[in-house]
Short mmCIF file of C-alpha atoms and ligand atoms in Angstrom, two decimals:
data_model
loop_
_atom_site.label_atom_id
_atom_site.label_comp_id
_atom_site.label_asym_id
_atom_site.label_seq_id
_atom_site.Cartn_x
_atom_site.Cartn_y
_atom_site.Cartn_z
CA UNK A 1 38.07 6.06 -25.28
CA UNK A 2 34.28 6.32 -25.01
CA UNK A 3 32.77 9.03 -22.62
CA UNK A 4 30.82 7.98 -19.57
CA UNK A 5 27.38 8.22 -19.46
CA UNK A 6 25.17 8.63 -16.76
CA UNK A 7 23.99 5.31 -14.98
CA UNK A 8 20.51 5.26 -14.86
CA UNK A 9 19.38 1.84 -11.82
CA UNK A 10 16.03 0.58 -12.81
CA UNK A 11 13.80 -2.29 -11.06
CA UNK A 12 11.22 -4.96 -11.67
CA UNK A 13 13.55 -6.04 -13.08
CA UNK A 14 16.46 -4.91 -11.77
CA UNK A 15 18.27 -3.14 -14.48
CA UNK A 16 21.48 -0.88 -14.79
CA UNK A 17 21.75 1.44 -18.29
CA UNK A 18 23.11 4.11 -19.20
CA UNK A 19 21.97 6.86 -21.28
CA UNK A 20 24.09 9.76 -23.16
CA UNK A 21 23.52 13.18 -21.19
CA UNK A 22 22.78 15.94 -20.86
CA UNK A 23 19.14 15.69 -20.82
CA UNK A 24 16.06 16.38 -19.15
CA UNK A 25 14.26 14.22 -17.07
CA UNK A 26 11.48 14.13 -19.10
CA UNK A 27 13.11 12.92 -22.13
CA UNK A 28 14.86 10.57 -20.13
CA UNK A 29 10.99 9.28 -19.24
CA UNK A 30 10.31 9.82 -23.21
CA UNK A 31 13.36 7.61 -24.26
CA UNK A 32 12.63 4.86 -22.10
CA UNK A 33 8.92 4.73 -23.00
CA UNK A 34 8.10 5.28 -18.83
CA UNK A 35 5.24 7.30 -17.53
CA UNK A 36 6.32 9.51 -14.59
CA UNK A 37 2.90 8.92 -12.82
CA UNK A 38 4.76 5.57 -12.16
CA UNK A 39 7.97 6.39 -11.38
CA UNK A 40 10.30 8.92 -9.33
CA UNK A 41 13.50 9.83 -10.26
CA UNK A 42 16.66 9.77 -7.39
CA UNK A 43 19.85 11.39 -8.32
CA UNK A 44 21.59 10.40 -5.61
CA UNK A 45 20.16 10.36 -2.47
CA UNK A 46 17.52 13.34 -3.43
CA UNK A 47 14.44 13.36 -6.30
CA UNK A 48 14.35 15.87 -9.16
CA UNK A 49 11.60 16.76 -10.95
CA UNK A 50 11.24 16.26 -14.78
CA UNK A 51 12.80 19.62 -15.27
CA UNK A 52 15.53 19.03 -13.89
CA UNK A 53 18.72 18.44 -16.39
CA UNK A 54 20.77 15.36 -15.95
CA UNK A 55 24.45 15.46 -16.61
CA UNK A 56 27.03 12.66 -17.57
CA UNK A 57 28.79 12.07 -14.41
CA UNK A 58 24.73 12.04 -12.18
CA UNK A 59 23.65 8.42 -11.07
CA UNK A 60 19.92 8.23 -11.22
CA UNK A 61 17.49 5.74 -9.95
CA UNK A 62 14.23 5.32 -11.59
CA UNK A 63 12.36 4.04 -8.90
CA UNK A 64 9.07 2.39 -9.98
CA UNK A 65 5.97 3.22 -7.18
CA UNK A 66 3.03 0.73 -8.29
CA UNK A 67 3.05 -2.08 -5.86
CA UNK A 68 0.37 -4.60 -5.07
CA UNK A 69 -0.39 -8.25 -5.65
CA UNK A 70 -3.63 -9.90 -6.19
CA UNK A 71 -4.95 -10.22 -2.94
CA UNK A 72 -8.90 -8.88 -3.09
CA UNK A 73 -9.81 -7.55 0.08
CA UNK A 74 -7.70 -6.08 3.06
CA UNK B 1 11.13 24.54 -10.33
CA UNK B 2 9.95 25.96 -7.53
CA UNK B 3 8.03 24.96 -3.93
CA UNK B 4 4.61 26.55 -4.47
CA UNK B 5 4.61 27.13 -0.66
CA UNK B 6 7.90 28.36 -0.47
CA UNK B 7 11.63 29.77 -2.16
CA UNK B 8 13.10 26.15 -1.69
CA UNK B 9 13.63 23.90 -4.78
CA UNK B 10 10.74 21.64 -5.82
CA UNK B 11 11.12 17.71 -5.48
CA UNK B 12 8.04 16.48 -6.63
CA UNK B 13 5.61 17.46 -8.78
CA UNK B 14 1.91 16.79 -8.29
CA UNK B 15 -0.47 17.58 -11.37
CA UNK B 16 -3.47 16.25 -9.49
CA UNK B 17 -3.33 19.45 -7.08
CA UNK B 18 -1.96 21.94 -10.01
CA UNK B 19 1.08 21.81 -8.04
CA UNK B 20 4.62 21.31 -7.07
CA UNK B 21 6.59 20.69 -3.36
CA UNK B 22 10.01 21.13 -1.83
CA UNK B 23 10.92 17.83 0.25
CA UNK B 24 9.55 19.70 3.73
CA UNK B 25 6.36 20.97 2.02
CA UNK B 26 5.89 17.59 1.04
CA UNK B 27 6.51 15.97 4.41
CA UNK B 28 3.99 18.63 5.67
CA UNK B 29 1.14 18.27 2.80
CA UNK B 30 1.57 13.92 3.26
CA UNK B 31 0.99 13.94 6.91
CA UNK B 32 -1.32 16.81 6.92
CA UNK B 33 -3.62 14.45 4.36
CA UNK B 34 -3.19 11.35 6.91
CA UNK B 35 -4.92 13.80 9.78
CA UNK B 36 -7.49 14.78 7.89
CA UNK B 37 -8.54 11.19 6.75
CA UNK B 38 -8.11 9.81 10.12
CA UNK B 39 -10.45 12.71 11.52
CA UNK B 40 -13.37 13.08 8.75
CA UNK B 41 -13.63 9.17 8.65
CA UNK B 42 -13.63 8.76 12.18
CA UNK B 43 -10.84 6.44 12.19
CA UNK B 44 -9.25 6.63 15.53
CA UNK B 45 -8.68 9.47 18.39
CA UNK B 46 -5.41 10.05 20.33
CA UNK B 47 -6.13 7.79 23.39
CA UNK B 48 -6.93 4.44 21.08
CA UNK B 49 -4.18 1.68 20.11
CA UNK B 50 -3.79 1.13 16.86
CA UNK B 51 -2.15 -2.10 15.16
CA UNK B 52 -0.55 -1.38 12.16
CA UNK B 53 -0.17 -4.26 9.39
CA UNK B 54 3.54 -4.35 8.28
CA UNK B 55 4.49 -6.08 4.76
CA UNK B 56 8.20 -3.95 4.65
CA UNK B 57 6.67 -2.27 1.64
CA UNK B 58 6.70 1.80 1.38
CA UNK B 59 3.01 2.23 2.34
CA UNK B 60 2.53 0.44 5.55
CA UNK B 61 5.92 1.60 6.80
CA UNK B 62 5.03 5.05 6.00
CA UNK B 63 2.07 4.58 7.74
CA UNK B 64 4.09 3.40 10.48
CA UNK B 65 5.87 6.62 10.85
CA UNK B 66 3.54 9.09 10.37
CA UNK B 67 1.23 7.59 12.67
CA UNK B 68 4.17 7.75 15.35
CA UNK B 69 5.13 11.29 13.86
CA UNK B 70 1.86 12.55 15.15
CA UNK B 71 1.91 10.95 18.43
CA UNK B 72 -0.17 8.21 17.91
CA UNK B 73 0.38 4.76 19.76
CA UNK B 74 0.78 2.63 17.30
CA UNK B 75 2.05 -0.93 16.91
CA UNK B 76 2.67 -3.35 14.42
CA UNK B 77 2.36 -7.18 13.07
CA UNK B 78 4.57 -8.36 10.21
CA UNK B 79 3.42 -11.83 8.64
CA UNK B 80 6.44 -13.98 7.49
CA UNK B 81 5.18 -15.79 4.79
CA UNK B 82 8.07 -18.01 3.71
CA UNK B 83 7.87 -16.33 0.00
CA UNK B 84 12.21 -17.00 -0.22
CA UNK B 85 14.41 -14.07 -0.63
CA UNK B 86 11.42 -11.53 -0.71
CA UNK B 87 9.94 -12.39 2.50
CA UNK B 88 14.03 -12.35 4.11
CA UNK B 89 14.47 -9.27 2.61
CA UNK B 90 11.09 -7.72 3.51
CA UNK B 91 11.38 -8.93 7.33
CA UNK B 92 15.12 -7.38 7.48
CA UNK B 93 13.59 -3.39 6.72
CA UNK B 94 10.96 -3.68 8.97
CA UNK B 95 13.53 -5.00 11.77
CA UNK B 96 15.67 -2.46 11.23
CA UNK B 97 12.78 0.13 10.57
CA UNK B 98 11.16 -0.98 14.56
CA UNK B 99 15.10 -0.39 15.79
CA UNK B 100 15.90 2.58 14.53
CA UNK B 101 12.37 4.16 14.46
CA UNK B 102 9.67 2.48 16.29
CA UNK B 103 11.39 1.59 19.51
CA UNK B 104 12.61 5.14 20.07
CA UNK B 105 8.83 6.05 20.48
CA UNK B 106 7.77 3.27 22.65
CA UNK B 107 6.15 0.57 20.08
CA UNK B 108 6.82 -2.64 19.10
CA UNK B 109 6.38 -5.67 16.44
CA UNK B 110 4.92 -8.64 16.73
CA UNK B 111 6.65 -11.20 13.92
CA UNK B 112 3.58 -14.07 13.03
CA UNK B 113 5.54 -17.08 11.38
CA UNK B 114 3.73 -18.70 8.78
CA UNK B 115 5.96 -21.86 8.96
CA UNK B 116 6.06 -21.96 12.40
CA UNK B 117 2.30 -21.54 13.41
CA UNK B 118 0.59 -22.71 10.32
CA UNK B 119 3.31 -25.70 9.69
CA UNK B 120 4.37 -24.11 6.50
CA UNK B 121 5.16 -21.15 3.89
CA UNK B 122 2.46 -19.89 2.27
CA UNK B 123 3.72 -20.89 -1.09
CA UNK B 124 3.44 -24.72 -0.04
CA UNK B 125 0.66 -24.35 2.00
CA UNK B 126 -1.08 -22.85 -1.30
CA UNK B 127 -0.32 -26.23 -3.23
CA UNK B 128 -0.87 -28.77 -0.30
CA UNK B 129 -4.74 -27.17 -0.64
CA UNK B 130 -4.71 -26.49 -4.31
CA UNK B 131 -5.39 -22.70 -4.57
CA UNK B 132 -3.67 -19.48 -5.86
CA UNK B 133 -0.90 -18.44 -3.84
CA UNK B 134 -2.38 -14.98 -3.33
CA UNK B 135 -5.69 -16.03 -2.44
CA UNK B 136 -4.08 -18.29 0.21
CA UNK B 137 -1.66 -15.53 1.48
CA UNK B 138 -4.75 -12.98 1.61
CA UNK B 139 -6.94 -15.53 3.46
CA UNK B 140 -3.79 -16.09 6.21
CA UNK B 141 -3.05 -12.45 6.76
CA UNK B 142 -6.51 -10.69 6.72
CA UNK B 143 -7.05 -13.82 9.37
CA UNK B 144 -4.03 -13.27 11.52
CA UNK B 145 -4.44 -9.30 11.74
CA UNK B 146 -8.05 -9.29 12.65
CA UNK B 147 -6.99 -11.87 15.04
CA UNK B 148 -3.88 -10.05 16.29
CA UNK B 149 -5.81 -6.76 16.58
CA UNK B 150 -8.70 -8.69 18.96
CA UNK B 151 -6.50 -10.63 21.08
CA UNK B 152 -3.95 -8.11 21.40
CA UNK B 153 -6.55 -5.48 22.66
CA UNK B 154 -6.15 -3.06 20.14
CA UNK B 155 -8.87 -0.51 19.33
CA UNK B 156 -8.24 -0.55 15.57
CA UNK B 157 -6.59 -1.82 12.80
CA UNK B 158 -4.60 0.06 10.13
CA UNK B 159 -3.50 -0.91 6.92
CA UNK B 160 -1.38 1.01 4.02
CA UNK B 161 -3.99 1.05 1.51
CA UNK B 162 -3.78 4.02 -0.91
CA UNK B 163 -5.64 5.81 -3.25
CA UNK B 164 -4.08 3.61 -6.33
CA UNK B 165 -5.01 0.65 -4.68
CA UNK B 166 -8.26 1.76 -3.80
CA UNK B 167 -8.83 3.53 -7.40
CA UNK B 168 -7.92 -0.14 -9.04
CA UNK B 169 -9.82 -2.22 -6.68
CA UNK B 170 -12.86 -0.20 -7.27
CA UNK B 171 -12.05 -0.56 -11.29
CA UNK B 172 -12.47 -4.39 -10.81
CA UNK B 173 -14.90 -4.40 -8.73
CA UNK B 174 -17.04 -2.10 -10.92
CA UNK B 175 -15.96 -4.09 -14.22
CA UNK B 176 -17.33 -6.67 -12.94
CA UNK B 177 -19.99 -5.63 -10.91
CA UNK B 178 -19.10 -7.57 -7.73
CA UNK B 179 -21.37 -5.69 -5.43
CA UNK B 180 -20.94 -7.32 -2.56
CA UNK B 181 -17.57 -6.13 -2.44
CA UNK B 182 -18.17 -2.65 -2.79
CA UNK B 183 -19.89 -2.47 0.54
CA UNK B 184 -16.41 -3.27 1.64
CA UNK B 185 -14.49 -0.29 0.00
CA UNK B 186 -14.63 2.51 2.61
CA UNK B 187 -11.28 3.64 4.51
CA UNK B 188 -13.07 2.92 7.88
CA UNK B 189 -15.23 -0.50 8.21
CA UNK B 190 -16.90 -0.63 11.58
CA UNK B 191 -16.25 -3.73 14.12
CA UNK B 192 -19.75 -4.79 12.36
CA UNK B 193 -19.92 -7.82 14.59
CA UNK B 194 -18.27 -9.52 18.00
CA UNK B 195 -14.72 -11.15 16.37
CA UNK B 196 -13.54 -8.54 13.91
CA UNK B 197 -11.84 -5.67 14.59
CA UNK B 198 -12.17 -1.94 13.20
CA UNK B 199 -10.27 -1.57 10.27
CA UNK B 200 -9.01 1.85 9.14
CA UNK B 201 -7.13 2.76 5.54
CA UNK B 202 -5.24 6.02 6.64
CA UNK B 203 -3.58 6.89 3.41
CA UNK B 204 -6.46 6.46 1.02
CA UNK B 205 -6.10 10.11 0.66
CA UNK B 206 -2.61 9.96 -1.49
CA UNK B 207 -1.14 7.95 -4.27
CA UNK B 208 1.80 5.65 -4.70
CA UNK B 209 3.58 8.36 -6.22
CA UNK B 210 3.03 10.68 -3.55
CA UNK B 211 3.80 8.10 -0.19
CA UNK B 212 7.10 7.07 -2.13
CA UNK B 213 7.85 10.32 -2.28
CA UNK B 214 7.12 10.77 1.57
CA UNK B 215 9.50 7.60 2.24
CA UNK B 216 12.56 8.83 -0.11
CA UNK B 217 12.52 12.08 1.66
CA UNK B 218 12.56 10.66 5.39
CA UNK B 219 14.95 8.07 4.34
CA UNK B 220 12.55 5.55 5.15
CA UNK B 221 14.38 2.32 3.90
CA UNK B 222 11.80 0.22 3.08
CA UNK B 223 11.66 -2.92 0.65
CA UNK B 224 11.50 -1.98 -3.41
CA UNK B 225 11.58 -5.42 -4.52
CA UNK B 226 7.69 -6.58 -5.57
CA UNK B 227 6.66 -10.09 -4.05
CA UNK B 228 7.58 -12.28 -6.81
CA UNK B 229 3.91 -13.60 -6.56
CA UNK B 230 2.70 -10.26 -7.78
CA UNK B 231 4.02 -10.91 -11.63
CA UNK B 232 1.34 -10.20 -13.95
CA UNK B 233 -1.32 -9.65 -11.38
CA UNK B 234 -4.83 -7.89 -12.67
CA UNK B 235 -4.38 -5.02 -9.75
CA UNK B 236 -1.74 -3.88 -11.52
CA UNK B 237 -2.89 -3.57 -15.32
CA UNK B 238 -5.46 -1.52 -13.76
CA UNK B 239 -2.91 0.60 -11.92
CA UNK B 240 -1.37 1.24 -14.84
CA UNK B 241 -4.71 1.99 -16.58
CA UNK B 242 -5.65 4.32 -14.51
CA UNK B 243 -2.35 6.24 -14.53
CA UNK B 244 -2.67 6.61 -18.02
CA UNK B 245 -6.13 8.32 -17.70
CA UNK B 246 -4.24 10.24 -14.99
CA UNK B 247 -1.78 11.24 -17.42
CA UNK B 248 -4.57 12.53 -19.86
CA UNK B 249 -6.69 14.53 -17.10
CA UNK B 250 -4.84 14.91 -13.73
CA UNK B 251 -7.06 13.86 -10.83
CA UNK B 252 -9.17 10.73 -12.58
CA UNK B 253 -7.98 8.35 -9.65
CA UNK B 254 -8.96 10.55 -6.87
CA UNK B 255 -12.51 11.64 -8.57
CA UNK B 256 -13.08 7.90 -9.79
CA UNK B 257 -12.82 7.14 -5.64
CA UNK B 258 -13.77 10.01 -3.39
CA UNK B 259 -17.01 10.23 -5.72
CA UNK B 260 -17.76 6.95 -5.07
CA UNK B 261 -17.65 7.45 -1.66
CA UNK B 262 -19.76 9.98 -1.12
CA UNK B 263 -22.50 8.22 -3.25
CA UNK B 264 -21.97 5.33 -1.14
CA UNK B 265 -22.42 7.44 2.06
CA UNK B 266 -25.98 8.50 0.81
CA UNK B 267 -26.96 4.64 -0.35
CA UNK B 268 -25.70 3.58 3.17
CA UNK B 269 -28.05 6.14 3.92
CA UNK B 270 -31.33 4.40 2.58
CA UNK B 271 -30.29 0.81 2.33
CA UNK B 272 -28.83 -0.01 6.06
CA UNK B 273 -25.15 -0.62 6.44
CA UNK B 274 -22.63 -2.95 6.33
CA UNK B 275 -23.09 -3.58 10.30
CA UNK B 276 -26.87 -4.64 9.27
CA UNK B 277 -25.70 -7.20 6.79
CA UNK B 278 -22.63 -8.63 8.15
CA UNK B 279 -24.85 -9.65 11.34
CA UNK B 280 -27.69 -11.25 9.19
CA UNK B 281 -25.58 -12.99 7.38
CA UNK B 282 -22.43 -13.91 9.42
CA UNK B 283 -21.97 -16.49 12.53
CA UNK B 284 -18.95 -17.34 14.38
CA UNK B 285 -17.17 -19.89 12.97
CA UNK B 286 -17.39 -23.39 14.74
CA UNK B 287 -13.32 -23.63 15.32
CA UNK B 288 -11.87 -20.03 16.17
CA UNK B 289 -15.38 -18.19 16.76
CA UNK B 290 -14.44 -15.37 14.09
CA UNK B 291 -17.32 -14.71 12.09
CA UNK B 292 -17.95 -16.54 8.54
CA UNK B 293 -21.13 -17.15 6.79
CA UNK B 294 -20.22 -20.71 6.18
CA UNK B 295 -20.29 -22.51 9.36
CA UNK B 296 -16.83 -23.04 9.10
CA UNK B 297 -14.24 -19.92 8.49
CA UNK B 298 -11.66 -20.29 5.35
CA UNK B 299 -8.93 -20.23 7.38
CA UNK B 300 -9.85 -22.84 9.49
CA UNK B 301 -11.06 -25.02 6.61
CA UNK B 302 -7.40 -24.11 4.68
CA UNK B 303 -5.44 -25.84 7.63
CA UNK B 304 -7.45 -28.30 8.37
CA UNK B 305 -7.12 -29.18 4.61
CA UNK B 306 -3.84 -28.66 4.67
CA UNK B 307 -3.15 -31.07 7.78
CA UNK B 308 -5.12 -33.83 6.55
CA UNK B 309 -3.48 -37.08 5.59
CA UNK B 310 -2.66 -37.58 2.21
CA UNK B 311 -5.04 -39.38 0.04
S1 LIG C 401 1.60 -10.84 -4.21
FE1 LIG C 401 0.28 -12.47 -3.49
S2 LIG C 401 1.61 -13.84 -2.33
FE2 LIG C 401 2.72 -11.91 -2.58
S3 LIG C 401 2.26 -10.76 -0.73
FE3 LIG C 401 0.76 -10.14 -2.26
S4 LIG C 401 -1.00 -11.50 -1.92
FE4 LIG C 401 0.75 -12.40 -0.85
ZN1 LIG C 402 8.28 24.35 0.16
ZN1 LIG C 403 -12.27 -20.38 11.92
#
């Protein structure tokens, strides 16, 4: 039987993967060719930091922050 | 890692400021930031009512709260557009956001229905007069928050505008010189004339990153789905630009910005201000009296276009 991973919930588009831990946040970032500027990272209702080590059994969000449409002026 | 302020564990890191926050440190640095841009740009004082333009995104509802968090009276206007599932979906957090709370401190919503005021969504309103979607949806809402703001008696409006947005829009603006506009980029534009209202951009002072942050931590619920219109939009290549300079040297966006401002402070200085020019060059428009330089205003010549009879 294969091991769980951890489940990883992405958006735009919405996206559910999972990823072989344990491994630090950053890596995770690294892996998935993200840059944290744009991002924050939810394991389950609380963020980490990209220190943080994420196990097997964590479900993380990687919640993308950059919003905004075309619209010129206010 | 650690809270820089404090023993608890960090939840967000923040190269920009050399730094690192625990979620209450956070809370305390975000609205601490909000106070100090509403008082060194003059925005508003205790006493004044402020209207508060609601999309159901994490910016504006932030806004929301903080504003209310620091005992300001503050209201808000949500624009349906009629954009499907988005605009549903969008509506639904910022019901439930007023409930739970907005109402608890006294201040309420006003819902403007595209369909039902302008006769339809914005996405078939944008083909019935053959322009871009966004351009149509800006022209309706920046039209029917100054007009909520002026009718409603409010003393100012608000909108979530943040550093990243102002950052990119300054990046366009600059790339291609459009200097008219950047008259328009300070966090407070004065009523310049009789028909608009005071507009105020509280969080200018933080980025996306930092506001999401905020929003995650107070459990504000708040609508992570992007407008579907928003696909491949310019605003966002030069988001992303810029937060790959920001990657390289920490603090780019917030330089790029604040030193523009404070070169434009000194130009406004010398070469009159916005007030000057809006009232040489603007006259109320000959339908709704809000002020245009065309004799007629775009949002009046959008619906009449859109309500004439088919050729
Ligand atoms: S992306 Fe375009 S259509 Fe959607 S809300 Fe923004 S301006 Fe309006
Ligand atoms: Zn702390
Ligand atoms: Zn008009």
């Amino acid at each position: 039987m294969m091991k769980p991973f951890m489940k990883i919930h992405l958006s735009h588009p919405t996206r559910d993967i999972e990823i072989e831990g344990p491994k630090h946040v950053r890596d995770v970032f690294q892996e998935l060719q993200l840059i944290p500027e744009g991002y924050l990272v939810i394991r389950g209702q609380d963020l980490v930091t990209e220190d943080e080590l994420l196990a097997d059994s964590d479900v993380i969000e990687i919640r993308p922050v950059i919003s905004g449409g075309s619209e010129r002026r206010p | 890692m650690k809270c820089r302020k404090c023993p608890a564990r960090a939840v967000l890191r923040m190269p920009r400021h050399n730094t690192a926050f625990c979620s209450v440190c956070l809370t305390e640095f975000v609205r601490s930031q909000v106070q100090k841009a509403i008082k060194s740009q003059n925005m508003f004082s205790p006493n004044d009512r402020i209207l508060v333009a609601v999309s159901g995104g994490k910016d504006s509802l932030t806004l929301w709260e903080i504003l209310l968090k620091l005992g300001y009276r503050a209201d808000a206007l949500y624009v349906d557009q009629g954009i499907g599932t988005y605009s549903q979906g969008s509506r639904e957090k910022v019901e439930q956001f007023t409930e739970q709370i907005a109402k608890p401190c006294g201040a309420t919503l006003t819902i403007h229905n595209v369909e039902e005021e302008e006769g339809a969504s914005i996405p078939d309103l944008a083909n019935l007069v053959r322009r871009p979607t966004c351009s149509t949806c800006g022209t309706i809402k920046r039209y029917q928050f100054n007009q909520a703001a002026i009718q409603g008696g409010y003393d100012v409006m608000a909108t979530g505008h943040n550093l990243d947005d102002e950052a990119a829009r300054l990046l366009g603006n600059v790339l291609h010189w459009q200097e008219e506009y950047l008259q328009k980029q300070s966090p407070t534009l004065p009523a310049s004339m009789e028909g608009f209202a005071k507009k105020v951009k509280p969080l200018y002072r933080l980025t996306e990153r930092e506001i999401a942050a905020y929003a995650v931590i107070n459990r504000i619920d708040y609508m992570v789905e992007e407008c579907p219109m928003s696909k491949g939009a310019k605003m966002l290549v030069y988001k992303d630009v810029l937060n790959r300079l920001e990657a390289e040297s920490p603090g780019t966006k917030h330089t790029f910005y604040w030193q523009f401002l404070a070169k434009q402070e000194k130009a406004q200085a010398t070469h009159g201000s916005m007030t000057e020019t809006d009232q040489t060059t603007l006259k109320p428009c000959t339908i709704c009296s809000q002020p245009t330089s065309t004799g007629m205003c775009s949002y009046c010549k959008m619906v009449a276009r859109a309500n004439a009879p088919a050729q």
